[in-house]
Short mmCIF file of C-alpha atoms and ligand atoms in Angstrom, two decimals:
data_model
loop_
_atom_site.label_atom_id
_atom_site.label_comp_id
_atom_site.label_asym_id
_atom_site.label_seq_id
_atom_site.Cartn_x
_atom_site.Cartn_y
_atom_site.Cartn_z
CA UNK U 1 -5.20 4.40 22.66
CA UNK U 2 -5.75 3.20 18.94
CA UNK U 3 -7.62 -0.26 18.70
CA UNK U 4 -5.48 -1.80 15.97
CA UNK U 5 -7.00 -5.55 17.36
CA UNK U 6 -10.32 -4.19 15.38
CA UNK U 7 -10.99 -7.02 12.75
CA UNK U 8 -11.71 -6.06 9.31
CA UNK U 9 -14.40 -7.63 7.53
CA UNK U 10 -13.72 -11.41 6.76
CA UNK U 11 -12.72 -11.31 3.19
CA UNK U 12 -15.11 -13.06 1.01
CA UNK U 13 -14.00 -14.59 -2.26
CA UNK U 14 -17.06 -14.53 -3.78
CA UNK U 15 -17.30 -10.54 -4.22
CA UNK U 16 -14.34 -10.30 -5.63
CA UNK U 17 -13.41 -8.59 -9.05
CA UNK U 18 -13.94 -10.54 -11.71
CA UNK U 19 -11.68 -10.53 -14.86
CA UNK U 20 -13.50 -7.61 -17.16
CA UNK U 21 -13.82 -5.51 -13.74
CA UNK U 22 -9.58 -5.97 -12.96
CA UNK U 23 -8.79 -5.83 -17.22
CA UNK U 24 -10.82 -1.97 -16.60
CA UNK U 25 -9.16 -0.75 -13.44
CA UNK U 26 -5.42 -1.66 -15.18
CA UNK U 27 -4.84 -4.32 -12.59
CA UNK U 28 -3.39 -7.95 -12.23
CA UNK U 29 -4.07 -10.42 -9.83
CA UNK U 30 -2.48 -13.63 -9.67
CA UNK U 31 -3.11 -15.84 -6.09
CA UNK U 32 -0.68 -18.80 -5.26
CA UNK U 33 -2.17 -20.33 -1.68
CA UNK U 34 -0.91 -18.02 0.50
CA UNK U 35 0.94 -15.36 -1.50
CA UNK U 36 -0.66 -12.33 -3.74
CA UNK U 37 0.33 -10.82 -6.28
CA UNK U 38 -0.95 -7.34 -7.36
CA UNK U 39 0.32 -6.14 -10.95
CA UNK U 40 -0.41 -2.13 -11.89
CA UNK U 41 -0.60 -3.44 -15.32
CA UNK U 42 -1.14 -0.57 -18.27
CA UNK U 43 2.34 -0.63 -18.99
CA UNK U 44 1.59 1.90 -21.88
CA UNK U 45 0.54 4.62 -19.74
CA UNK U 46 3.02 3.94 -17.38
CA UNK U 47 0.51 2.80 -15.20
CA UNK U 48 -1.24 5.47 -14.30
CA UNK U 49 -4.55 5.12 -11.95
CA UNK U 50 -8.09 5.99 -12.60
CA UNK U 51 -10.71 6.18 -10.24
CA UNK U 52 -11.52 2.47 -11.51
CA UNK U 53 -8.11 1.10 -10.57
CA UNK U 54 -8.42 2.49 -6.41
CA UNK U 55 -12.02 1.03 -6.50
CA UNK U 56 -10.61 -2.30 -8.26
CA UNK U 57 -7.59 -2.26 -5.24
CA UNK U 58 -10.01 -1.75 -2.76
CA UNK U 59 -12.59 -4.38 -3.83
CA UNK U 60 -9.23 -7.47 -4.03
CA UNK U 61 -8.68 -6.15 -0.74
CA UNK U 62 -12.46 -6.85 0.87
CA UNK U 63 -12.71 -10.31 -0.88
CA UNK U 64 -8.87 -11.66 -0.58
CA UNK U 65 -9.03 -14.96 0.31
CA UNK U 66 -8.76 -15.51 3.96
CA UNK U 67 -5.40 -18.09 3.25
CA UNK U 68 -3.15 -15.12 1.82
CA UNK U 69 -0.59 -13.74 3.86
CA UNK U 70 1.45 -11.71 2.19
CA UNK U 71 0.36 -9.29 -0.82
CA UNK U 72 2.94 -7.90 -3.25
CA UNK U 73 2.70 -5.09 -5.25
CA UNK U 74 4.22 -4.30 -8.47
CA UNK U 75 4.09 -2.24 -11.65
CA UNK U 76 4.10 -3.53 -15.47
CA UNK U 77 6.58 -2.42 -17.76
CA UNK U 78 9.00 0.57 -17.31
CA UNK U 79 7.39 2.16 -14.20
CA UNK U 80 5.54 1.16 -10.97
CA UNK U 81 3.13 3.61 -11.74
CA UNK U 82 2.64 7.09 -13.21
CA UNK U 83 -0.02 8.21 -10.62
CA UNK U 84 -2.69 9.37 -11.45
CA UNK U 85 -4.71 9.08 -15.06
CA UNK U 86 -3.76 12.83 -16.32
CA UNK U 87 -6.35 12.05 -18.93
CA UNK U 88 -8.99 12.50 -16.51
CA UNK U 89 -8.36 15.90 -16.21
CA UNK U 90 -8.60 16.63 -19.77
CA UNK U 91 -11.70 14.91 -20.39
CA UNK U 92 -8.58 11.91 -22.20
CA UNK U 93 -9.40 9.14 -20.17
CA UNK U 94 -12.92 9.38 -20.52
CA UNK U 95 -15.21 9.36 -17.35
CA UNK U 96 -16.86 6.16 -17.89
CA UNK U 97 -13.48 4.65 -18.67
CA UNK U 98 -11.88 6.08 -15.20
CA UNK U 99 -14.92 5.23 -13.38
CA UNK U 100 -16.34 8.32 -12.72
CA UNK U 101 -16.28 12.06 -12.46
CA UNK U 102 -14.54 13.96 -10.10
CA UNK U 103 -16.56 15.26 -7.37
CA UNK U 104 -16.52 19.34 -7.55
CA UNK U 105 -16.50 19.68 -3.62
CA UNK U 106 -20.05 21.03 -3.26
CA UNK U 107 -21.74 18.33 -1.58
CA UNK U 108 -19.22 18.11 1.11
CA UNK U 109 -20.14 14.46 2.61
CA UNK U 110 -20.64 13.00 -0.92
CA UNK U 111 -17.10 14.26 -1.84
CA UNK U 112 -15.80 13.01 1.12
CA UNK U 113 -17.55 9.21 1.04
CA UNK U 114 -16.18 9.63 -2.56
CA UNK U 115 -12.50 10.15 -1.34
CA UNK U 116 -12.73 7.36 1.52
CA UNK U 117 -14.13 5.00 -1.24
CA UNK U 118 -10.56 5.21 -3.06
CA UNK U 119 -8.62 5.64 -0.02
CA UNK U 120 -9.88 2.41 0.87
CA UNK U 121 -8.10 0.96 -1.79
CA UNK U 122 -5.09 1.74 0.67
CA UNK U 123 -5.45 1.25 3.40
CA UNK U 124 -6.40 -2.68 3.83
CA UNK U 125 -3.02 -3.53 2.85
CA UNK U 126 -1.93 -2.21 7.19
CA UNK U 127 -4.39 -4.80 7.94
CA UNK U 128 -2.70 -7.44 10.74
CA UNK U 129 -3.60 -10.37 8.57
CA UNK U 130 -1.30 -10.20 5.85
CA UNK U 131 2.30 -8.39 5.05
CA UNK U 132 2.59 -5.80 1.88
CA UNK U 133 5.23 -5.73 -0.07
CA UNK U 134 5.94 -2.57 -2.47
CA UNK U 135 7.99 -4.07 -5.17
CA UNK U 136 9.41 -0.79 -7.31
CA UNK U 137 10.97 0.15 -9.95
CA UNK U 138 11.07 3.51 -12.43
CA UNK U 139 8.49 6.27 -11.66
CA UNK U 140 6.60 5.82 -8.62
CA UNK U 141 4.58 9.69 -8.56
CA UNK U 142 1.68 11.05 -6.58
CA UNK U 143 -1.29 7.93 -6.35
CA UNK U 144 2.06 5.46 -6.89
CA UNK U 145 4.74 6.48 -4.30
CA UNK U 146 1.65 6.83 -1.96
CA UNK U 147 0.64 3.16 -3.08
CA UNK U 148 4.21 2.16 -2.38
CA UNK U 149 4.20 3.96 1.14
CA UNK U 150 0.90 2.39 1.84
CA UNK U 151 3.03 -1.28 2.03
CA UNK U 152 4.15 -2.75 5.30
CA UNK U 153 7.85 -2.97 3.20
CA UNK U 154 9.25 -1.48 0.10
CA UNK U 155 11.54 -2.99 -1.99
CA UNK U 156 12.91 -0.86 -5.15
CA UNK U 157 15.04 -1.44 -8.05
CA UNK U 158 18.40 1.04 -8.14
CA UNK U 159 16.13 3.20 -11.00
CA UNK U 160 13.22 3.90 -8.68
CA UNK U 161 12.53 7.48 -8.92
CA UNK U 162 9.76 8.58 -6.04
CA UNK U 163 7.81 11.98 -6.47
CA UNK U 164 5.05 13.31 -4.46
CA UNK U 165 3.41 15.08 -7.53
CA UNK U 166 0.14 16.30 -6.27
CA UNK U 167 0.60 19.97 -4.93
CA UNK U 168 2.17 20.80 -8.41
CA UNK U 169 -1.04 20.12 -9.88
CA UNK U 170 -2.88 21.70 -6.99
CA UNK U 171 -4.06 18.85 -4.81
CA UNK U 172 -3.23 17.27 -1.68
CA UNK U 173 -2.26 13.85 -1.42
CA UNK U 174 -4.95 12.14 -0.51
CA UNK U 175 -4.47 8.09 -1.00
CA UNK U 176 -3.15 7.52 2.28
CA UNK U 177 0.10 8.75 1.80
CA UNK U 178 0.98 12.09 4.95
CA UNK U 179 0.84 9.43 7.48
CA UNK U 180 3.36 7.19 6.69
CA UNK U 181 5.50 9.66 4.88
CA UNK U 182 5.82 11.34 7.84
CA UNK U 183 6.23 9.10 10.35
CA UNK U 184 9.60 7.61 8.29
CA UNK U 185 11.02 11.02 7.21
CA UNK U 186 9.31 13.54 9.61
CA UNK U 187 7.48 16.66 9.20
CA UNK U 188 10.15 18.96 8.23
CA UNK U 189 11.64 16.66 5.09
CA UNK U 190 7.85 15.74 4.18
CA UNK U 191 6.90 19.28 3.75
CA UNK U 192 10.36 19.94 1.47
CA UNK U 193 9.55 16.65 -0.55
CA UNK U 194 5.29 17.52 -1.24
CA UNK U 195 6.03 20.75 -1.67
CA UNK U 196 9.13 20.75 -3.91
CA UNK U 197 7.12 18.15 -5.59
CA UNK U 198 10.96 16.87 -6.31
CA UNK U 199 12.10 13.34 -7.47
CA UNK U 200 13.77 11.35 -4.64
CA UNK U 201 16.25 8.64 -6.33
CA UNK U 202 16.85 4.53 -4.71
CA UNK U 203 19.65 6.16 -2.88
CA UNK U 204 18.20 9.02 -0.72
CA UNK U 205 15.10 7.05 -0.48
CA UNK U 206 17.15 4.32 1.34
CA UNK U 207 18.26 6.94 3.39
CA UNK U 208 15.34 8.87 4.30
CA UNK U 209 14.25 5.64 5.09
CA UNK U 210 11.75 5.09 2.58
CA UNK U 211 12.97 1.85 1.05
CA UNK U 212 13.89 -1.59 3.15
CA UNK U 213 16.07 -2.55 1.02
CA UNK U 214 17.16 -1.31 -2.91
CA UNK U 215 18.48 -3.71 -5.26
CA UNK U 216 19.50 -3.74 -8.71
CA UNK U 217 16.53 -3.61 -11.18
CA UNK U 218 17.50 -7.14 -12.33
CA UNK U 219 17.54 -8.39 -8.85
CA UNK U 220 14.12 -7.25 -7.60
CA UNK U 221 11.66 -9.96 -8.35
CA UNK U 222 14.37 -12.52 -6.78
CA UNK U 223 15.00 -10.26 -4.06
CA UNK U 224 11.13 -10.13 -3.08
CA UNK U 225 10.90 -13.82 -3.38
CA UNK U 226 13.23 -14.32 -0.91
CA UNK U 227 11.49 -11.91 1.68
CA UNK U 228 8.53 -13.99 0.72
CA UNK U 229 9.73 -17.48 1.96
CA UNK U 230 11.34 -15.91 5.20
CA UNK U 231 7.67 -13.93 5.95
CA UNK U 232 6.12 -17.07 5.03
CA UNK U 233 8.58 -19.37 7.55
CA UNK U 234 7.41 -17.48 10.50
CA UNK U 235 4.37 -18.95 12.96
CA UNK U 236 1.18 -17.50 11.26
CA UNK U 237 -0.33 -16.32 14.59
CA UNK U 238 2.83 -14.83 15.99
CA UNK U 239 3.46 -12.72 12.11
CA UNK U 240 -1.04 -11.31 13.03
CA UNK U 241 0.10 -10.62 16.91
CA UNK U 242 3.76 -9.24 16.01
CA UNK U 243 2.19 -6.67 13.40
CA UNK U 244 -0.78 -5.30 15.41
CA UNK U 245 1.96 -4.83 18.30
CA UNK U 246 4.04 -2.76 15.99
CA UNK U 247 1.55 -1.13 14.64
CA UNK U 248 0.44 -0.12 18.21
CA UNK U 249 3.43 0.53 18.97
CA UNK U 250 4.11 4.37 17.59
CA UNK U 251 0.49 5.92 19.83
CA UNK U 252 0.99 4.02 22.52
CA UNK U 253 2.71 5.09 26.33
CA UNK U 254 5.29 2.69 27.09
CA UNK U 255 3.06 1.64 29.63
CA UNK U 256 0.49 1.06 26.87
CA UNK U 257 2.92 -0.63 24.74
CA UNK U 258 3.89 -3.09 27.68
CA UNK U 259 0.21 -4.00 28.32
CA UNK U 260 -0.13 -4.82 24.92
CA UNK U 261 2.94 -7.29 24.55
CA UNK U 262 1.43 -8.77 28.08
CA UNK U 263 -2.02 -9.57 26.02
CA UNK U 264 -0.77 -10.39 22.52
CA UNK U 265 2.04 -13.19 24.80
CA UNK U 266 -0.92 -14.51 26.34
CA UNK U 267 -2.52 -15.13 23.73
CA UNK U 268 0.22 -17.02 22.13
CA UNK U 269 1.43 -19.07 24.88
CA UNK U 270 -2.21 -20.18 24.87
CA UNK U 271 -2.42 -20.85 21.13
CA UNK U 272 0.78 -22.56 21.48
CA UNK U 273 0.65 -24.50 25.04
CA UNK U 274 -2.89 -23.94 26.14
CA UNK U 275 -3.62 -27.84 25.03
CA UNK U 276 -1.13 -29.39 27.60
CA UNK U 277 -2.28 -27.08 30.49
CA UNK U 278 -5.77 -28.30 30.04
N1 CAA M 1 -1.26 10.03 -17.16
C1 CAA M 1 -1.94 8.88 -18.27
N2 CAA M 1 -0.61 9.00 -19.18
C2 CAA M 1 0.35 8.80 -18.83
C3 CAA M 1 0.81 9.23 -17.53
C4 CAA M 1 -0.30 9.78 -16.67
N3 CAA M 1 0.18 10.20 -15.01
N4 CAA M 1 2.27 8.71 -17.48
C5 CAA M 1 2.78 8.85 -18.51
N5 CAA M 1 1.21 8.39 -19.55
C6 CAA M 1 1.32 7.89 -21.00
C7 CAA M 1 2.53 9.14 -21.95
O1 CAA M 1 1.04 10.23 -21.88
C8 CAA M 1 2.78 8.48 -22.89
O2 CAA M 1 1.43 7.76 -23.97
P1 CAA M 1 1.50 8.48 -25.17
O3 CAA M 1 2.11 6.69 -25.76
O4 CAA M 1 0.34 7.68 -26.10
O5 CAA M 1 2.59 9.36 -25.38
C9 CAA M 1 3.08 6.99 -22.14
O6 CAA M 1 2.22 6.65 -21.06
C10 CAA M 1 4.56 6.85 -21.50
O7 CAA M 1 4.63 7.85 -21.43
P2 CAA M 1 6.09 9.04 -21.46
O8 CAA M 1 6.65 8.55 -23.08
O9 CAA M 1 6.28 10.18 -20.83
O10 CAA M 1 7.49 7.87 -20.71
P3 CAA M 1 8.44 8.06 -20.03
O11 CAA M 1 9.02 6.87 -19.26
O12 CAA M 1 9.62 8.83 -20.57
O13 CAA M 1 8.31 8.87 -18.56
C11 CAA M 1 6.99 9.53 -16.90
C12 CAA M 1 6.88 8.69 -17.38
C13 CAA M 1 8.13 10.75 -15.99
C14 CAA M 1 5.85 8.85 -15.54
C15 CAA M 1 6.24 10.74 -17.52
O14 CAA M 1 5.24 10.20 -18.04
C16 CAA M 1 5.07 11.59 -16.42
O15 CAA M 1 5.70 12.79 -16.13
N6 CAA M 1 3.80 11.37 -16.47
C17 CAA M 1 3.25 12.52 -15.80
C18 CAA M 1 3.28 11.84 -13.79
C19 CAA M 1 2.23 12.45 -13.39
O16 CAA M 1 2.28 14.11 -13.14
N7 CAA M 1 1.63 11.87 -12.76
C20 CAA M 1 0.55 12.74 -11.46
C21 CAA M 1 0.73 12.30 -9.79
S1 CAA M 1 -0.28 13.32 -8.67
C22 CAA M 1 -1.51 11.68 -8.07
O17 CAA M 1 -1.37 10.91 -8.47
C23 CAA M 1 -2.68 12.48 -7.90
C24 CAA M 1 -3.50 11.92 -7.03
O18 CAA M 1 -2.81 10.49 -6.98
C25 CAA M 1 -4.46 12.12 -6.33
#
């Protein structure tokens, strides 16, 4: 049985990325009370991402203030993200700006650690303490598509174009995207999408369950705002416990899940009524 109750390290705002690091990573971070908005912010490169971007995302996750309950990811300019910065393959982006060179795989342990550090930019978005929303418009390719898949809720504009491009470039999708993709669309459809590297438009994305909401492009921000408001209206403890429970559900037997429901509900009852019965 998976243990979704394992606590993530406490976020520490003192270790967060500074403005220069965020700029180098092509990111903007706005924290407003319980809401953190992360903007992929290299519109002139269609928000292409480098190693620095993924490490920057990980650092934001590590240092998120404890009061943040909703994290919104969005893209500046005409696209959500064009995926990995292709300049990194040709040397155009410069290894320094990109946050280092590709490992050649010869040292397996070092390469494994290298990729794990990049994946950490995506995994924290599943934390029970937050709800993550991808607000997607335009192209979401490769690492960009995987970033949307890492989020709990995908709200997409009607001009969205998803594409898992990695196999066409000789790579595999390795930024945590294969698991949610398979869980959402099934192995066969995931295989077809990845191995043809074809583009999925908004209507099909909605049919496949890749989006919780499809809205006109100019209604994206408003819709996301309404969802954020609804999420914040829910009791915070119940929200965390419910997300934890839902994350466990696919891996549990019915008996295990019933036990998990009881355990979480007892925690809720203690918090809601404990002081009265004491
Ligand atoms: N890396 C670097 N630069 C990129 C980029 C990328 N992934 N995508 C776009 N750009 C740059 C273009 O080179 C262009 O720069 P100039 O203005 O200097 O010419 C600028 O952004 C605008 O691009 P376009 O004119 O092509 O814009 P468009 O709106 O017509 O098309 C697009 C957008 C469909 C995203 C197209 O640019 C494109 O196909 N980009 C490449 C997408 C791609 O193959 N990404 C890799 C995915 S695989 C992956 O992500 C692997 C992984 O995580 C492990």
